[in-house]
């Protein structure tokens, strides 16, 4: 699913966010990406989403060389990726259902299907009874469930999550991780960036540890 070859990302004055990263994530795998702040976890996810471009090396996702995609191909590529943020990034002036159906709307899904698909994933995360609520009316755990539902509404082959439990207590964090495990059990490849070692131990999946932009441990 994901292959990187000597991948590096650096900024001015030789400041490296990633350095010579060669890594493989198999299709259908659940992988944790961990390490201290500034290790390069978020940078790696941004490169996978093509929010930034690498400085050196290559990235392949599902057989596509990301550096060679045209603008139109990038749009199509992103349709197959779901992204979950630490701070949820829900639209406060839209209801829960509207937040989720916004994605298929942008993707050009017919209006008759937008609401139906949004309700399906909302039901799957157990929040169909909150469909008319607004984000600020929800708890942190509920907001994160909505964010996951939004990431899944386009039926992605790859789900990326950047510190998805960083604002949640330990019990809610494990609940969210169990939800992501269910997503993975359905065949979606999942990559989660987190610094929470205890959570990684409880969930028990392959772990890639970064430090200074390099892989320092594979477990």
PDB file of C-alpha atoms in Angstrom:
ATOM      1  CA  UNK A   1       0.000   0.000   0.000  1.00  0.00           C
ATOM      2  CA  UNK A   2       2.728   2.495   1.044  1.00  0.00           C
ATOM      3  CA  UNK A   3       6.381   2.368   0.004  1.00  0.00           C
ATOM      4  CA  UNK A   4       8.984   5.050   0.568  1.00  0.00           C
ATOM      5  CA  UNK A   5      12.518   4.958  -0.787  1.00  0.00           C
ATOM      6  CA  UNK A   6      15.186   7.192   0.783  1.00  0.00           C
ATOM      7  CA  UNK A   7      12.524   9.768   1.562  1.00  0.00           C
ATOM      8  CA  UNK A   8      13.701  13.105   2.954  1.00  0.00           C
ATOM      9  CA  UNK A   9      12.028  16.396   3.704  1.00  0.00           C
ATOM     10  CA  UNK A  10      14.121  19.392   4.652  1.00  0.00           C
ATOM     11  CA  UNK A  11      13.559  23.096   5.007  1.00  0.00           C
ATOM     12  CA  UNK A  12      15.905  26.096   4.986  1.00  0.00           C
ATOM     13  CA  UNK A  13      19.321  25.886   6.659  1.00  0.00           C
ATOM     14  CA  UNK A  14      19.412  22.120   6.302  1.00  0.00           C
ATOM     15  CA  UNK A  15      16.661  21.506   8.860  1.00  0.00           C
ATOM     16  CA  UNK A  16      15.426  17.956   8.217  1.00  0.00           C
ATOM     17  CA  UNK A  17      11.931  16.839   9.180  1.00  0.00           C
ATOM     18  CA  UNK A  18      12.519  13.408   7.589  1.00  0.00           C
ATOM     19  CA  UNK A  19      15.829  11.901   6.570  1.00  0.00           C
ATOM     20  CA  UNK A  20      16.447   8.879   4.335  1.00  0.00           C
ATOM     21  CA  UNK A  21      13.206   7.122   5.296  1.00  0.00           C
ATOM     22  CA  UNK A  22      12.604   3.751   3.622  1.00  0.00           C
ATOM     23  CA  UNK A  23       9.450   2.074   4.824  1.00  0.00           C
ATOM     24  CA  UNK A  24       6.724  -0.326   3.682  1.00  0.00           C
ATOM     25  CA  UNK A  25       3.126  -0.549   4.925  1.00  0.00           C
ATOM     26  CA  UNK A  26       1.241  -3.512   3.510  1.00  0.00           C
ATOM     27  CA  UNK A  27      -2.310  -3.310   2.222  1.00  0.00           C
ATOM     28  CA  UNK A  28      -4.799  -3.890   5.034  1.00  0.00           C
ATOM     29  CA  UNK A  29      -2.224  -3.289   7.761  1.00  0.00           C
ATOM     30  CA  UNK A  30      -2.658  -1.190  10.936  1.00  0.00           C
ATOM     31  CA  UNK A  31       0.548   0.680  11.767  1.00  0.00           C
ATOM     32  CA  UNK A  32       1.441   3.072  14.559  1.00  0.00           C
ATOM     33  CA  UNK A  33       3.904   5.874  13.851  1.00  0.00           C
ATOM     34  CA  UNK A  34       5.413   7.133  17.086  1.00  0.00           C
ATOM     35  CA  UNK A  35       8.277   9.198  18.457  1.00  0.00           C
ATOM     36  CA  UNK A  36       8.852  12.469  20.334  1.00  0.00           C
ATOM     37  CA  UNK A  37       7.513  15.833  19.217  1.00  0.00           C
ATOM     38  CA  UNK A  38       9.347  16.961  16.105  1.00  0.00           C
ATOM     39  CA  UNK A  39      10.273  13.404  15.120  1.00  0.00           C
ATOM     40  CA  UNK A  40       8.624  13.763  11.708  1.00  0.00           C
ATOM     41  CA  UNK A  41       5.327  11.914  12.249  1.00  0.00           C
ATOM     42  CA  UNK A  42       3.015  14.689  11.059  1.00  0.00           C
ATOM     43  CA  UNK A  43       5.339  15.553   8.185  1.00  0.00           C
ATOM     44  CA  UNK A  44       5.148  11.979   6.948  1.00  0.00           C
ATOM     45  CA  UNK A  45       1.337  12.074   6.968  1.00  0.00           C
ATOM     46  CA  UNK A  46       1.292  15.428   5.147  1.00  0.00           C
ATOM     47  CA  UNK A  47       3.514  13.966   2.436  1.00  0.00           C
ATOM     48  CA  UNK A  48       1.154  11.025   2.058  1.00  0.00           C
ATOM     49  CA  UNK A  49      -1.734  13.456   1.665  1.00  0.00           C
ATOM     50  CA  UNK A  50       0.371  15.565  -0.753  1.00  0.00           C
ATOM     51  CA  UNK A  51      -0.098  18.638   1.411  1.00  0.00           C
ATOM     52  CA  UNK A  52       3.671  18.986   1.085  1.00  0.00           C
ATOM     53  CA  UNK A  53       6.214  17.597  -1.346  1.00  0.00           C
ATOM     54  CA  UNK A  54       9.290  15.577  -0.428  1.00  0.00           C
ATOM     55  CA  UNK A  55      12.745  17.053  -0.952  1.00  0.00           C
ATOM     56  CA  UNK A  56      14.371  13.755  -1.930  1.00  0.00           C
ATOM     57  CA  UNK A  57      13.359  10.160  -2.521  1.00  0.00           C
ATOM     58  CA  UNK A  58      10.088   8.614  -3.642  1.00  0.00           C
ATOM     59  CA  UNK A  59       6.672   7.753  -2.209  1.00  0.00           C
ATOM     60  CA  UNK A  60       4.402   5.139  -3.739  1.00  0.00           C
ATOM     61  CA  UNK A  61       0.819   4.629  -2.549  1.00  0.00           C
ATOM     62  CA  UNK A  62      -1.256   1.878  -4.109  1.00  0.00           C
ATOM     63  CA  UNK A  63       1.242   1.712  -6.952  1.00  0.00           C
ATOM     64  CA  UNK A  64       1.160   5.449  -7.735  1.00  0.00           C
ATOM     65  CA  UNK A  65       4.309   7.556  -7.576  1.00  0.00           C
ATOM     66  CA  UNK A  66       3.024  10.627  -5.708  1.00  0.00           C
ATOM     67  CA  UNK A  67       5.637  12.962  -7.163  1.00  0.00           C
ATOM     68  CA  UNK A  68       4.404  12.283 -10.695  1.00  0.00           C
ATOM     69  CA  UNK A  69       0.675  12.864 -10.219  1.00  0.00           C
ATOM     70  CA  UNK A  70      -0.987  15.701 -12.102  1.00  0.00           C
ATOM     71  CA  UNK A  71      -3.329  18.120 -10.335  1.00  0.00           C
ATOM     72  CA  UNK A  72      -6.363  16.164 -11.530  1.00  0.00           C
ATOM     73  CA  UNK A  73      -4.760  12.870 -10.488  1.00  0.00           C
ATOM     74  CA  UNK A  74      -4.006  14.309  -7.036  1.00  0.00           C
ATOM     75  CA  UNK A  75      -7.693  15.131  -6.570  1.00  0.00           C
ATOM     76  CA  UNK A  76      -8.653  11.593  -7.559  1.00  0.00           C
ATOM     77  CA  UNK A  77      -5.947  10.131  -5.303  1.00  0.00           C
ATOM     78  CA  UNK A  78      -7.185  12.091  -2.279  1.00  0.00           C
ATOM     79  CA  UNK A  79     -10.672  10.678  -2.729  1.00  0.00           C
ATOM     80  CA  UNK A  80      -9.267   7.339  -1.614  1.00  0.00           C
ATOM     81  CA  UNK A  81      -7.775   8.708   1.602  1.00  0.00           C
ATOM     82  CA  UNK A  82      -9.486   9.552   4.880  1.00  0.00           C
ATOM     83  CA  UNK A  83      -7.768  11.896   7.340  1.00  0.00           C
ATOM     84  CA  UNK A  84      -8.510  12.289  11.052  1.00  0.00           C
ATOM     85  CA  UNK A  85      -7.125  15.322  12.892  1.00  0.00           C
ATOM     86  CA  UNK A  86      -6.335  15.738  16.580  1.00  0.00           C
ATOM     87  CA  UNK A  87      -8.442  18.902  16.815  1.00  0.00           C
ATOM     88  CA  UNK A  88     -11.360  17.360  14.847  1.00  0.00           C
ATOM     89  CA  UNK A  89     -11.703  20.324  12.392  1.00  0.00           C
ATOM     90  CA  UNK A  90     -15.488  20.147  12.336  1.00  0.00           C
ATOM     91  CA  UNK A  91     -17.460  23.094  10.946  1.00  0.00           C
ATOM     92  CA  UNK A  92     -19.174  24.651  14.003  1.00  0.00           C
ATOM     93  CA  UNK A  93     -22.049  26.216  12.039  1.00  0.00           C
ATOM     94  CA  UNK A  94     -23.104  22.912  10.448  1.00  0.00           C
ATOM     95  CA  UNK A  95     -24.911  20.020  12.081  1.00  0.00           C
ATOM     96  CA  UNK A  96     -23.225  16.672  12.587  1.00  0.00           C
ATOM     97  CA  UNK A  97     -24.934  15.231   9.511  1.00  0.00           C
ATOM     98  CA  UNK A  98     -24.057  18.299   7.427  1.00  0.00           C
ATOM     99  CA  UNK A  99     -20.400  18.044   8.504  1.00  0.00           C
ATOM    100  CA  UNK A 100     -20.241  14.492   7.213  1.00  0.00           C
ATOM    101  CA  UNK A 101     -22.282  14.979   4.038  1.00  0.00           C
ATOM    102  CA  UNK A 102     -20.054  17.945   3.121  1.00  0.00           C
ATOM    103  CA  UNK A 103     -17.357  15.523   1.921  1.00  0.00           C
ATOM    104  CA  UNK A 104     -19.497  13.635  -0.651  1.00  0.00           C
ATOM    105  CA  UNK A 105     -20.888  17.003  -1.711  1.00  0.00           C
ATOM    106  CA  UNK A 106     -17.384  18.239  -2.541  1.00  0.00           C
ATOM    107  CA  UNK A 107     -16.651  14.955  -4.323  1.00  0.00           C
ATOM    108  CA  UNK A 108     -19.666  15.439  -6.569  1.00  0.00           C
ATOM    109  CA  UNK A 109     -21.840  12.663  -5.171  1.00  0.00           C
ATOM    110  CA  UNK A 110     -25.510  13.130  -6.200  1.00  0.00           C
ATOM    111  CA  UNK A 111     -27.519  14.959  -3.495  1.00  0.00           C
ATOM    112  CA  UNK A 112     -29.829  11.991  -2.991  1.00  0.00           C
ATOM    113  CA  UNK A 113     -26.843   9.862  -1.971  1.00  0.00           C
ATOM    114  CA  UNK A 114     -25.004  12.428   0.154  1.00  0.00           C
ATOM    115  CA  UNK A 115     -27.357  12.326   3.124  1.00  0.00           C
ATOM    116  CA  UNK A 116     -27.879   8.563   2.928  1.00  0.00           C
ATOM    117  CA  UNK A 117     -24.156   7.794   2.944  1.00  0.00           C
ATOM    118  CA  UNK A 118     -23.543  10.317   5.750  1.00  0.00           C
ATOM    119  CA  UNK A 119     -26.254   8.747   7.881  1.00  0.00           C
ATOM    120  CA  UNK A 120     -24.834   5.259   7.254  1.00  0.00           C
ATOM    121  CA  UNK A 121     -21.390   6.104   8.615  1.00  0.00           C
ATOM    122  CA  UNK A 122     -22.886   8.134  11.457  1.00  0.00           C
ATOM    123  CA  UNK A 123     -24.910   5.097  12.445  1.00  0.00           C
ATOM    124  CA  UNK A 124     -21.799   2.951  12.218  1.00  0.00           C
ATOM    125  CA  UNK A 125     -19.979   5.106  14.804  1.00  0.00           C
ATOM    126  CA  UNK A 126     -23.084   5.071  17.016  1.00  0.00           C
ATOM    127  CA  UNK A 127     -24.084   8.733  16.756  1.00  0.00           C
ATOM    128  CA  UNK A 128     -27.138   8.712  14.516  1.00  0.00           C
ATOM    129  CA  UNK A 129     -29.168  10.115  17.424  1.00  0.00           C
ATOM    130  CA  UNK A 130     -26.936  13.236  17.372  1.00  0.00           C
ATOM    131  CA  UNK A 131     -27.281  13.919  13.649  1.00  0.00           C
ATOM    132  CA  UNK A 132     -28.979  17.293  14.161  1.00  0.00           C
ATOM    133  CA  UNK A 133     -26.668  18.476  16.939  1.00  0.00           C
ATOM    134  CA  UNK A 134     -23.863  20.970  16.381  1.00  0.00           C
ATOM    135  CA  UNK A 135     -20.202  20.145  17.116  1.00  0.00           C
ATOM    136  CA  UNK A 136     -20.021  22.385  20.193  1.00  0.00           C
ATOM    137  CA  UNK A 137     -22.926  20.440  21.697  1.00  0.00           C
ATOM    138  CA  UNK A 138     -20.875  17.222  21.632  1.00  0.00           C
ATOM    139  CA  UNK A 139     -18.300  15.796  23.998  1.00  0.00           C
ATOM    140  CA  UNK A 140     -14.694  15.427  22.834  1.00  0.00           C
ATOM    141  CA  UNK A 141     -15.170  11.723  22.222  1.00  0.00           C
ATOM    142  CA  UNK A 142     -18.328  12.333  20.221  1.00  0.00           C
ATOM    143  CA  UNK A 143     -16.605  14.990  18.132  1.00  0.00           C
ATOM    144  CA  UNK A 144     -13.793  12.587  17.334  1.00  0.00           C
ATOM    145  CA  UNK A 145     -16.304   9.912  16.320  1.00  0.00           C
ATOM    146  CA  UNK A 146     -17.905  12.417  13.949  1.00  0.00           C
ATOM    147  CA  UNK A 147     -14.454  13.243  12.562  1.00  0.00           C
ATOM    148  CA  UNK A 148     -13.837   9.533  11.943  1.00  0.00           C
ATOM    149  CA  UNK A 149     -17.242   9.178  10.277  1.00  0.00           C
ATOM    150  CA  UNK A 150     -16.384  12.121   8.015  1.00  0.00           C
ATOM    151  CA  UNK A 151     -13.080  10.453   7.096  1.00  0.00           C
ATOM    152  CA  UNK A 152     -14.887   7.221   6.229  1.00  0.00           C
ATOM    153  CA  UNK A 153     -17.791   8.644   4.248  1.00  0.00           C
ATOM    154  CA  UNK A 154     -15.859   8.386   0.956  1.00  0.00           C
ATOM    155  CA  UNK A 155     -15.032   4.712   1.670  1.00  0.00           C
ATOM    156  CA  UNK A 156     -11.232   5.260   1.634  1.00  0.00           C
ATOM    157  CA  UNK A 157      -8.669   2.532   1.044  1.00  0.00           C
ATOM    158  CA  UNK A 158      -6.251   4.351   3.365  1.00  0.00           C
ATOM    159  CA  UNK A 159      -7.032   6.105   6.656  1.00  0.00           C
ATOM    160  CA  UNK A 160      -4.460   8.473   8.185  1.00  0.00           C
ATOM    161  CA  UNK A 161      -4.877   9.745  11.746  1.00  0.00           C
ATOM    162  CA  UNK A 162      -2.649  12.413  13.314  1.00  0.00           C
ATOM    163  CA  UNK A 163      -2.743  12.196  17.135  1.00  0.00           C
ATOM    164  CA  UNK A 164      -6.463  11.303  17.031  1.00  0.00           C
ATOM    165  CA  UNK A 165      -6.642  10.777  20.808  1.00  0.00           C
ATOM    166  CA  UNK A 166      -4.430  13.654  21.919  1.00  0.00           C
ATOM    167  CA  UNK A 167      -7.337  15.593  23.472  1.00  0.00           C
ATOM    168  CA  UNK A 168      -9.090  12.597  25.043  1.00  0.00           C
ATOM    169  CA  UNK A 169      -8.821  10.779  28.364  1.00  0.00           C
ATOM    170  CA  UNK A 170      -7.393   7.205  28.443  1.00  0.00           C
ATOM    171  CA  UNK A 171     -10.771   5.426  28.352  1.00  0.00           C
ATOM    172  CA  UNK A 172     -12.026   7.479  25.402  1.00  0.00           C
ATOM    173  CA  UNK A 173      -8.667   7.076  23.673  1.00  0.00           C
ATOM    174  CA  UNK A 174      -8.957   3.304  23.807  1.00  0.00           C
ATOM    175  CA  UNK A 175     -12.563   3.545  22.590  1.00  0.00           C
ATOM    176  CA  UNK A 176     -11.459   5.546  19.553  1.00  0.00           C
ATOM    177  CA  UNK A 177      -8.623   3.097  18.856  1.00  0.00           C
ATOM    178  CA  UNK A 178     -11.041   0.183  19.008  1.00  0.00           C
ATOM    179  CA  UNK A 179     -13.155   2.000  16.445  1.00  0.00           C
ATOM    180  CA  UNK A 180     -10.111   2.378  14.194  1.00  0.00           C
ATOM    181  CA  UNK A 181      -9.385  -1.328  14.618  1.00  0.00           C
ATOM    182  CA  UNK A 182     -12.889  -2.054  13.368  1.00  0.00           C
ATOM    183  CA  UNK A 183     -12.217   0.165  10.359  1.00  0.00           C
ATOM    184  CA  UNK A 184      -9.036  -1.807   9.715  1.00  0.00           C
ATOM    185  CA  UNK A 185     -10.859  -5.133  10.100  1.00  0.00           C
ATOM    186  CA  UNK A 186     -13.057  -4.032   7.192  1.00  0.00           C
ATOM    187  CA  UNK A 187      -9.988  -3.946   4.927  1.00  0.00           C
ATOM    188  CA  UNK A 188      -8.902  -0.297   5.199  1.00  0.00           C
ATOM    189  CA  UNK A 189      -5.195   0.333   5.699  1.00  0.00           C
ATOM    190  CA  UNK A 190      -4.733   2.481   8.818  1.00  0.00           C
ATOM    191  CA  UNK A 191      -1.719   4.588   9.817  1.00  0.00           C
ATOM    192  CA  UNK A 192      -1.928   6.351  13.197  1.00  0.00           C
ATOM    193  CA  UNK A 193       0.606   8.889  14.436  1.00  0.00           C
ATOM    194  CA  UNK A 194       0.696   9.064  18.232  1.00  0.00           C
ATOM    195  CA  UNK A 195       3.135   9.649  21.072  1.00  0.00           C
ATOM    196  CA  UNK A 196       1.021   7.587  23.510  1.00  0.00           C
ATOM    197  CA  UNK A 197       3.150   4.486  24.157  1.00  0.00           C
ATOM    198  CA  UNK A 198       0.680   3.004  26.644  1.00  0.00           C
ATOM    199  CA  UNK A 199      -2.099   3.172  24.090  1.00  0.00           C
ATOM    200  CA  UNK A 200       0.141   1.480  21.530  1.00  0.00           C
ATOM    201  CA  UNK A 201       0.882  -1.294  24.032  1.00  0.00           C
ATOM    202  CA  UNK A 202      -2.817  -1.858  24.709  1.00  0.00           C
ATOM    203  CA  UNK A 203      -3.807  -1.944  21.049  1.00  0.00           C
ATOM    204  CA  UNK A 204      -0.822  -4.048  19.959  1.00  0.00           C
ATOM    205  CA  UNK A 205      -0.057  -3.305  16.322  1.00  0.00           C
ATOM    206  CA  UNK A 206       3.150  -2.894  14.312  1.00  0.00           C
ATOM    207  CA  UNK A 207       4.972   0.222  15.432  1.00  0.00           C
ATOM    208  CA  UNK A 208       7.451   2.436  13.589  1.00  0.00           C
ATOM    209  CA  UNK A 209       9.411   4.758  15.868  1.00  0.00           C
ATOM    210  CA  UNK A 210      10.889   7.954  14.448  1.00  0.00           C
ATOM    211  CA  UNK A 211      13.436  10.256  16.013  1.00  0.00           C
ATOM    212  CA  UNK A 212      15.046  13.176  14.261  1.00  0.00           C
ATOM    213  CA  UNK A 213      13.276  12.206  11.065  1.00  0.00           C
ATOM    214  CA  UNK A 214      14.834   8.731  10.975  1.00  0.00           C
ATOM    215  CA  UNK A 215      13.464   5.272  11.754  1.00  0.00           C
ATOM    216  CA  UNK A 216      15.082   4.185  15.014  1.00  0.00           C
ATOM    217  CA  UNK A 217      12.931   1.142  15.796  1.00  0.00           C
ATOM    218  CA  UNK A 218      10.554  -1.265  14.083  1.00  0.00           C
ATOM    219  CA  UNK A 219       8.429  -3.351  16.471  1.00  0.00           C
TER     220      UNK A 219
END
